[in-house]
Coordinates of C-alpha atoms in Angstrom, one line a residue:
M207 CA -7.0 -36.0 -48.7
P208 CA -8.8 -35.6 -45.4
D209 CA -8.0 -32.4 -43.4
P210 CA -5.5 -33.5 -40.7
R211 CA -7.1 -30.8 -38.4
R212 CA -10.1 -33.1 -38.0
A213 CA -7.8 -35.4 -36.0
I214 CA -7.3 -32.7 -33.3
P215 CA -9.0 -34.0 -30.1
R216 CA -12.1 -32.1 -29.0
T217 CA -12.1 -30.0 -25.9
D218 CA -14.5 -32.2 -24.0
A219 CA -12.4 -35.3 -24.8
L220 CA -9.3 -33.6 -23.6
L221 CA -10.9 -32.4 -20.4
S222 CA -11.9 -36.0 -19.6
E223 CA -8.5 -37.5 -20.7
P224 CA -7.3 -39.2 -17.4
R225 CA -3.8 -37.6 -17.5
I226 CA -5.4 -34.1 -17.8
A227 CA -8.6 -34.5 -15.8
G228 CA -6.9 -34.6 -12.4
F229 CA -5.5 -31.1 -12.9
T230 CA -8.9 -29.5 -12.9
G231 CA -9.1 -30.1 -9.1
T232 CA -5.9 -28.3 -8.4
L233 CA -5.8 -25.7 -11.2
G234 CA -9.5 -25.1 -12.0
R235 CA -11.4 -26.2 -15.0
D236 CA -11.2 -22.8 -16.7
L237 CA -7.4 -22.6 -16.5
V238 CA -7.0 -26.2 -17.8
K239 CA -9.4 -25.4 -20.6
S240 CA -7.5 -22.3 -21.7
V241 CA -4.3 -24.4 -21.9
I242 CA -6.1 -27.0 -24.0
Q243 CA -7.4 -24.4 -26.4
D244 CA -3.9 -22.9 -26.8
A245 CA -2.6 -26.4 -27.7
Q246 CA -5.5 -26.9 -30.1
R247 CA -4.6 -23.6 -31.8
A248 CA -1.0 -24.7 -32.1
A249 CA -2.1 -27.9 -33.7
R250 CA -4.4 -26.1 -36.2
A251 CA -1.5 -23.9 -37.2
G252 CA 0.6 -26.9 -37.8
E253 CA 3.1 -26.2 -35.0
I254 CA 2.4 -29.6 -33.3
A255 CA 0.8 -32.8 -34.7
P256 CA -2.8 -33.7 -33.7
D257 CA -1.6 -36.8 -31.8
G258 CA 0.8 -34.5 -29.8
V259 CA -1.9 -32.3 -28.3
V260 CA -2.2 -34.2 -25.1
D261 CA 1.5 -34.1 -24.4
A262 CA 1.5 -30.4 -25.3
V263 CA -1.2 -29.7 -22.8
L264 CA 0.6 -31.6 -20.1
A265 CA 3.8 -29.7 -20.8
R266 CA 2.0 -26.3 -20.7
L267 CA 0.0 -26.8 -17.5
P268 CA 1.4 -24.5 -14.8
A269 CA 2.5 -25.9 -11.4
S270 CA -0.2 -23.9 -9.6
A271 CA -3.2 -21.7 -10.3
S272 CA -1.1 -18.6 -9.4
S273 CA 1.1 -16.9 -12.0
L274 CA 3.8 -16.2 -9.3
R275 CA 6.8 -18.4 -9.6
P276 CA 9.2 -19.3 -6.8
V277 CA 12.7 -17.9 -7.4
V278 CA 16.0 -19.0 -5.8
N279 CA 17.6 -15.6 -4.7
A280 CA 21.3 -15.9 -5.7
T281 CA 21.6 -12.1 -6.3
G282 CA 23.4 -11.4 -3.0
V283 CA 20.7 -9.0 -1.9
V284 CA 19.2 -10.5 1.3
V285 CA 15.9 -8.5 1.2
H286 CA 15.2 -8.1 -2.5
T287 CA 12.2 -5.9 -3.1
N288 CA 11.6 -7.2 -6.6
L289 CA 11.6 -10.8 -5.3
G290 CA 9.1 -10.1 -2.6
R291 CA 11.4 -8.9 0.2
A292 CA 11.7 -11.2 3.2
P293 CA 11.2 -15.0 2.5
L294 CA 9.0 -16.4 5.3
S295 CA 10.2 -19.0 7.8
A296 CA 8.7 -22.5 7.7
A297 CA 6.7 -21.6 10.9
A298 CA 5.2 -18.6 9.1
L299 CA 4.3 -20.7 6.1
D300 CA 2.6 -23.3 8.3
A301 CA 0.7 -20.4 10.0
L302 CA -0.5 -19.2 6.6
T303 CA -1.8 -22.6 5.7
A304 CA -3.6 -22.9 9.1
A305 CA -5.1 -19.5 8.6
G306 CA -6.3 -20.2 5.1
G307 CA -9.6 -21.7 6.3
A308 CA -12.0 -20.6 9.0
T309 CA -10.0 -19.4 12.0
D310 CA -10.5 -17.6 15.4
V311 CA -9.0 -14.3 14.2
E312 CA -11.8 -12.4 15.7
F313 CA -13.6 -15.0 17.8
D314 CA -13.1 -16.3 21.4
L315 CA -13.6 -20.1 21.2
A316 CA -13.9 -20.4 25.0
T317 CA -16.8 -17.9 25.4
G318 CA -18.2 -17.9 21.9
D319 CA -18.0 -14.1 21.9
R320 CA -16.3 -11.7 19.5
A321 CA -12.6 -11.1 20.4
R322 CA -10.0 -8.5 19.5
R323 CA -8.8 -9.0 16.0
G324 CA -5.2 -10.4 15.7
R325 CA -4.7 -10.5 19.5
G326 CA -2.0 -13.2 19.1
A327 CA 0.1 -11.2 16.7
L328 CA -0.3 -8.0 18.7
S329 CA 0.7 -9.8 21.9
A330 CA 3.8 -11.2 20.2
L331 CA 4.8 -7.8 18.8
A332 CA 4.3 -6.2 22.3
A333 CA 6.4 -8.9 23.9
A334 CA 9.2 -8.3 21.3
V335 CA 9.3 -4.6 22.1
P336 CA 8.4 -4.2 25.8
D337 CA 9.3 -0.5 25.6
A338 CA 6.1 0.1 23.6
G339 CA 3.0 1.1 25.6
A340 CA 0.8 -0.3 22.8
V341 CA 1.2 -1.7 19.3
H342 CA -0.9 -1.8 16.2
V343 CA -0.4 -3.3 12.7
V344 CA -1.5 -2.0 9.3
N345 CA -0.7 -3.2 5.8
N346 CA 2.7 -1.6 5.2
N347 CA 5.0 1.2 6.6
A348 CA 3.6 3.8 4.2
A349 CA 0.1 3.0 5.6
A350 CA 1.5 3.5 9.1
L351 CA 2.8 6.9 8.2
L352 CA -0.4 7.8 6.5
L353 CA -2.4 6.9 9.5
C354 CA -0.2 9.1 11.7
A355 CA -0.8 12.0 9.4
L356 CA -4.6 11.4 9.3
A357 CA -4.9 11.0 13.0
L358 CA -2.4 13.5 14.4
A359 CA -2.0 16.2 11.8
P360 CA -5.1 16.6 9.6
G361 CA -4.9 20.1 8.1
R362 CA -1.9 20.8 10.3
E363 CA 1.9 21.0 9.9
I364 CA 4.3 18.1 10.0
V365 CA 7.9 19.3 10.7
V366 CA 10.5 17.3 8.8
S367 CA 14.1 17.7 7.7
R368 CA 14.8 18.5 4.1
G369 CA 17.3 15.7 4.1
E370 CA 14.7 13.2 5.0
L371 CA 12.1 13.7 2.3
V372 CA 12.6 10.2 1.0
E373 CA 11.4 8.6 -2.2
I374 CA 10.3 5.1 -1.1
G375 CA 10.2 3.3 -4.5
D376 CA 8.3 3.2 -7.7
G377 CA 8.1 7.0 -7.7
F378 CA 6.2 7.3 -4.4
R379 CA 7.5 10.0 -2.1
I380 CA 7.1 10.8 1.6
P381 CA 5.9 14.4 0.9
G382 CA 3.2 13.2 -1.5
L383 CA 2.0 10.5 0.9
L384 CA 1.7 12.9 3.9
E385 CA 0.1 15.7 1.8
S386 CA -2.5 13.3 0.5
A387 CA -3.7 13.1 4.1
G388 CA -4.4 16.9 4.2
S389 CA -1.2 17.7 6.2
R390 CA 1.2 20.4 5.3
L391 CA 5.0 19.9 5.4
R392 CA 7.2 22.3 7.3
E393 CA 10.6 21.6 5.9
V394 CA 13.6 22.5 8.1
G395 CA 17.4 22.5 7.8
T396 CA 19.2 21.7 4.6
T397 CA 19.8 18.6 2.5
N398 CA 23.0 17.7 4.3
R399 CA 22.6 19.4 7.8
T400 CA 19.7 19.8 10.1
S401 CA 19.9 20.6 13.8
A402 CA 17.5 20.2 16.7
R403 CA 17.3 24.0 16.8
D404 CA 15.9 24.0 13.3
Y405 CA 13.0 21.8 14.4
A406 CA 12.4 23.8 17.6
E407 CA 12.2 27.1 15.7
A408 CA 9.6 25.7 13.3
I409 CA 7.2 24.4 16.0
G410 CA 4.1 26.4 16.6
P411 CA 0.4 26.1 17.5
D412 CA -0.3 24.5 14.1
T413 CA 2.3 21.7 14.5
G414 CA 0.7 18.2 14.5
F415 CA 4.0 16.3 15.0
V416 CA 7.7 16.2 14.3
L417 CA 8.7 13.4 11.8
K418 CA 12.1 11.8 12.0
V419 CA 12.7 9.6 8.9
H420 CA 15.6 7.2 8.6
P421 CA 17.1 7.5 5.1
S422 CA 17.1 3.7 4.8
N423 CA 17.7 3.4 1.1
Y424 CA 20.6 5.9 0.7
R425 CA 23.4 7.7 2.5
V426 CA 24.5 11.3 2.6
T427 CA 28.2 11.5 3.5
G428 CA 30.7 14.3 4.0
F429 CA 29.7 17.6 5.7
T430 CA 26.6 16.3 7.3
S431 CA 24.7 16.3 10.6
E432 CA 21.2 15.3 11.8
A433 CA 19.2 15.6 15.0
A434 CA 18.9 12.4 17.0
V435 CA 15.6 11.1 18.3
G436 CA 16.6 12.0 21.9
E437 CA 17.1 15.7 20.9
L438 CA 13.7 15.9 19.3
A439 CA 11.7 14.1 22.1
G440 CA 11.4 17.2 24.4
L441 CA 10.0 19.7 21.9
G442 CA 6.5 19.6 23.3
V443 CA 4.8 17.9 20.3
P444 CA 4.5 14.2 19.4
L445 CA 7.5 12.7 17.7
V446 CA 7.0 10.1 15.0
A447 CA 10.1 8.1 14.2
D448 CA 10.0 6.2 10.9
I449 CA 12.8 3.6 11.3
G450 CA 11.8 1.9 8.0
S451 CA 13.6 -1.4 7.9
G452 CA 11.8 -3.1 10.8
L453 CA 14.7 -3.8 13.2
L454 CA 13.1 -4.2 16.6
A455 CA 16.2 -4.3 18.7
P456 CA 19.9 -3.5 18.1
H457 CA 21.8 -5.9 15.9
P458 CA 25.6 -6.3 16.1
L459 CA 26.1 -6.4 12.4
L460 CA 24.0 -3.3 11.8
L461 CA 25.2 -0.8 14.3
A462 CA 24.1 2.3 12.3
E463 CA 20.6 1.0 11.7
P464 CA 18.0 2.4 14.0
D465 CA 15.8 0.0 16.0
A466 CA 12.4 0.4 17.6
A467 CA 13.4 -0.3 21.2
S468 CA 16.2 2.3 21.1
A469 CA 14.0 4.9 19.5
L470 CA 11.2 4.4 22.1
R471 CA 13.8 4.6 24.9
A472 CA 15.1 7.9 23.4
G473 CA 11.6 9.4 23.7
A474 CA 9.8 8.7 20.4
T475 CA 6.0 9.0 20.8
V476 CA 5.4 6.5 17.9
V477 CA 7.7 4.3 15.9
T478 CA 6.7 3.0 12.5
A479 CA 8.5 0.1 10.7
S480 CA 8.1 -2.5 8.1
G481 CA 7.4 -6.2 8.8
D482 CA 8.9 -7.6 5.6
K483 CA 12.4 -6.3 5.8
L484 CA 14.9 -6.9 8.7
L485 CA 12.2 -8.5 10.8
G486 CA 11.9 -11.2 8.2
G487 CA 8.1 -11.4 8.2
P488 CA 5.1 -10.6 5.9
Q489 CA 4.4 -7.2 4.5
A490 CA 3.0 -5.1 7.3
G491 CA 3.3 -1.7 8.9
L492 CA 4.2 -1.7 12.6
L493 CA 3.1 1.0 14.9
L494 CA 4.6 1.0 18.4
G495 CA 4.6 3.7 21.1
D496 CA 2.6 5.7 23.6
A497 CA -0.6 3.8 24.6
D498 CA -3.0 6.7 24.2
V499 CA -1.6 7.8 20.9
V500 CA -1.5 4.3 19.4
E501 CA -5.1 3.8 20.6
R502 CA -6.0 7.0 18.8
L503 CA -4.5 5.7 15.6
R504 CA -6.2 2.3 16.0
R505 CA -9.6 4.0 16.4
H506 CA -9.3 6.4 13.5
P507 CA -11.8 5.6 10.7
A508 CA -9.0 5.1 8.2
A509 CA -7.5 2.3 10.3
R510 CA -10.3 0.0 9.0
A511 CA -9.2 0.6 5.4
L512 CA -5.6 -0.1 6.3
R513 CA -6.0 -3.2 8.4
V514 CA -4.2 -6.5 7.7
D515 CA -5.9 -9.8 6.9
K516 CA -5.8 -13.0 8.9
L517 CA -2.9 -14.4 6.7
T518 CA -0.6 -11.5 7.6
L519 CA -1.5 -11.7 11.3
A520 CA -0.8 -15.4 11.3
A521 CA 2.6 -15.1 9.5
L522 CA 3.6 -12.1 11.6
E523 CA 2.9 -13.9 14.9
A524 CA 4.8 -17.0 13.8
T525 CA 7.7 -14.8 12.7
L526 CA 7.9 -13.1 16.1
R527 CA 7.3 -16.2 18.2
G528 CA 8.9 -18.9 16.0
P529 CA 12.4 -19.9 15.0
E530 CA 15.0 -17.7 13.4
P531 CA 13.6 -16.3 10.1
P532 CA 15.6 -16.7 6.8
V533 CA 16.6 -13.1 6.7
R534 CA 18.3 -13.3 10.1
A535 CA 20.0 -16.6 9.2
A536 CA 21.3 -15.0 5.9
L537 CA 22.6 -11.9 7.7
E538 CA 24.5 -14.0 10.3
A539 CA 25.8 -16.8 8.1
S540 CA 29.6 -17.0 8.3
V541 CA 31.7 -16.5 5.1
E542 CA 33.4 -19.8 5.8
S543 CA 30.1 -21.7 5.8
L544 CA 29.1 -20.0 2.5
R545 CA 32.4 -20.8 0.9
L546 CA 32.1 -24.5 1.9
R547 CA 28.6 -24.7 0.4
A548 CA 29.9 -23.0 -2.8
E549 CA 32.8 -25.5 -3.0
T550 CA 30.3 -28.4 -2.6
L551 CA 28.2 -27.0 -5.4
V552 CA 31.2 -26.6 -7.8
R553 CA 32.3 -30.2 -7.1
G554 CA 28.8 -31.3 -8.3
L555 CA 29.2 -29.4 -11.6
E556 CA 31.8 -31.6 -13.3
G557 CA 32.4 -30.4 -16.8
V558 CA 31.0 -27.0 -16.2
D559 CA 33.2 -23.8 -16.2
A560 CA 32.4 -23.1 -12.5
H561 CA 34.6 -22.0 -9.7
V562 CA 34.3 -20.4 -6.2
V563 CA 34.8 -16.6 -5.8
G564 CA 34.6 -14.1 -3.0
S565 CA 31.6 -11.8 -3.3
V566 CA 30.0 -8.8 -1.5
A567 CA 26.3 -9.1 -0.6
A568 CA 23.9 -6.3 0.5
V569 CA 21.1 -6.1 3.0
G570 CA 18.7 -4.5 0.5
G571 CA 15.0 -3.7 0.8
G572 CA 15.7 -0.2 2.0
G573 CA 17.7 -1.3 4.9
A574 CA 21.3 -0.7 6.1
P575 CA 22.4 1.3 3.0
G576 CA 26.1 1.0 2.4
V577 CA 26.6 -2.1 4.6
E578 CA 28.7 -4.7 2.8
L579 CA 28.3 -8.4 3.7
P580 CA 31.3 -10.5 2.7
S581 CA 30.0 -13.6 0.9
A582 CA 30.9 -16.4 -1.5
A583 CA 29.5 -17.2 -4.9
V584 CA 29.6 -19.8 -7.7
S585 CA 31.0 -18.2 -10.8
L586 CA 29.7 -19.4 -14.2
P587 CA 29.8 -18.1 -17.8
A588 CA 27.6 -15.1 -18.3
R589 CA 25.3 -17.0 -20.7
Y590 CA 23.9 -18.9 -17.7
A591 CA 22.2 -15.8 -16.3
V592 CA 19.3 -15.8 -18.7
A593 CA 18.9 -19.6 -18.8
L594 CA 18.8 -19.8 -15.0
R595 CA 16.4 -16.9 -14.7
T596 CA 13.9 -18.4 -17.2
G597 CA 14.4 -22.1 -16.1
H598 CA 12.5 -24.3 -13.7
P599 CA 13.2 -23.5 -10.9
A600 CA 14.0 -19.9 -11.7
V601 CA 17.3 -18.7 -10.3
A602 CA 18.2 -15.0 -10.1
G603 CA 21.9 -14.3 -10.0
R604 CA 23.9 -11.3 -11.1
V605 CA 26.4 -10.7 -14.0
V606 CA 29.8 -9.2 -13.1
R607 CA 32.6 -8.8 -15.6
D608 CA 31.1 -11.3 -18.0
R609 CA 30.5 -13.9 -15.3
C610 CA 27.2 -15.0 -13.8
L611 CA 27.7 -15.0 -10.0
L612 CA 25.4 -17.1 -7.8
D613 CA 25.9 -15.5 -4.4
L614 CA 24.9 -17.9 -1.6
R615 CA 24.3 -15.2 1.1
A616 CA 20.5 -15.2 0.5
V617 CA 20.2 -18.8 -0.7
R618 CA 18.9 -21.1 2.1
P619 CA 21.0 -24.3 2.6
E620 CA 18.0 -26.4 1.8
E621 CA 17.9 -24.7 -1.7
D622 CA 21.4 -25.9 -2.6
A623 CA 20.2 -29.1 -4.3
K624 CA 17.6 -27.2 -6.3
L625 CA 20.3 -24.7 -7.3
L626 CA 22.7 -27.4 -8.4
E627 CA 20.0 -29.1 -10.5
A628 CA 19.1 -25.8 -12.2
V629 CA 22.7 -25.2 -13.2
R630 CA 23.1 -28.8 -14.5
R631 CA 20.0 -28.3 -16.7
C632 CA 21.6 -25.3 -18.4
G633 CA 25.0 -27.0 -19.0

């Protein structure tokens, strides 16, 4: 009998097959070819029939050339680090598309001369925090702190509280970051209590600056005390305040969370913050403060290695100038609106063991530790968690007491239909 493997379509034939050929323009020929070869191997192994190779290829082709998959964030964590932190606004996404081609990021169209890089984003940031004498943007908050150490304390001491030697994630720690710049840490106070006097007594001719770090991903409670920014501003050396989460101005729901404007008014020389947390923008490190000091940071040789690309600048400007970003909308959504959405979803899940429950969401992303956000969720059997997470679209919830909760605090209203369809597919 003839070998059935001879009936498996050739690679060139499959690449030219009309239903497959169109994908080479969006996914690339090499990616499409790799999927074809996987399907051919499956056919040779007898896993699929030779006449099913085309359908297998079509089923295995990814939605895009990137391996990243969109996820509906139903975890109840608004700024979820593992899910990419802040989701961008529609305005920021449009700005990314516009900046994807040739753009005037460093070019003055009126004069034809070179222009300051990212001037639009920097202007928007300066307008958002008018207390800052100058602003600069690098690729994340760790980079902002590193640049401060390189420019203000090379081979010198940085005075910092023992209670603020933070680990920022994935094993990276503030001490290691600063010491990698050639600075030495002068630790003061204790884990739970540090006073302004502790800082003052440690300052000497070798002090580069005092560092005040907001413990944005943990809380120390009980017999505690810390020196405020205002108490440290008059010690005769620069004061760098790392507020971490990127809150530019006070927020009524986050009264204990430091913000850039208040820190600058209290006397901070430089404030560093993240762009992809409470600000709701792209990953970026924000530097705001004294004009001379910020210019010194901007002109340091390492600033070139830490600079952001045109996509980040475009998304940051659109976040600052555009409509309310999703993070802000999620924080301020009323519990009643979330419950009404949850009830609508449950009504659309006839025959599914689903009901509405109260929930508690969190800010997340190293911001506002301990702050609880009342929320509402759709409760499903626990078995739905894996099916939803691995489905299309992917939905990330959380399992509590053998139930899969889909918390709506971080789910955008326009994602409700997608969420409903994902649950129905798992039913």
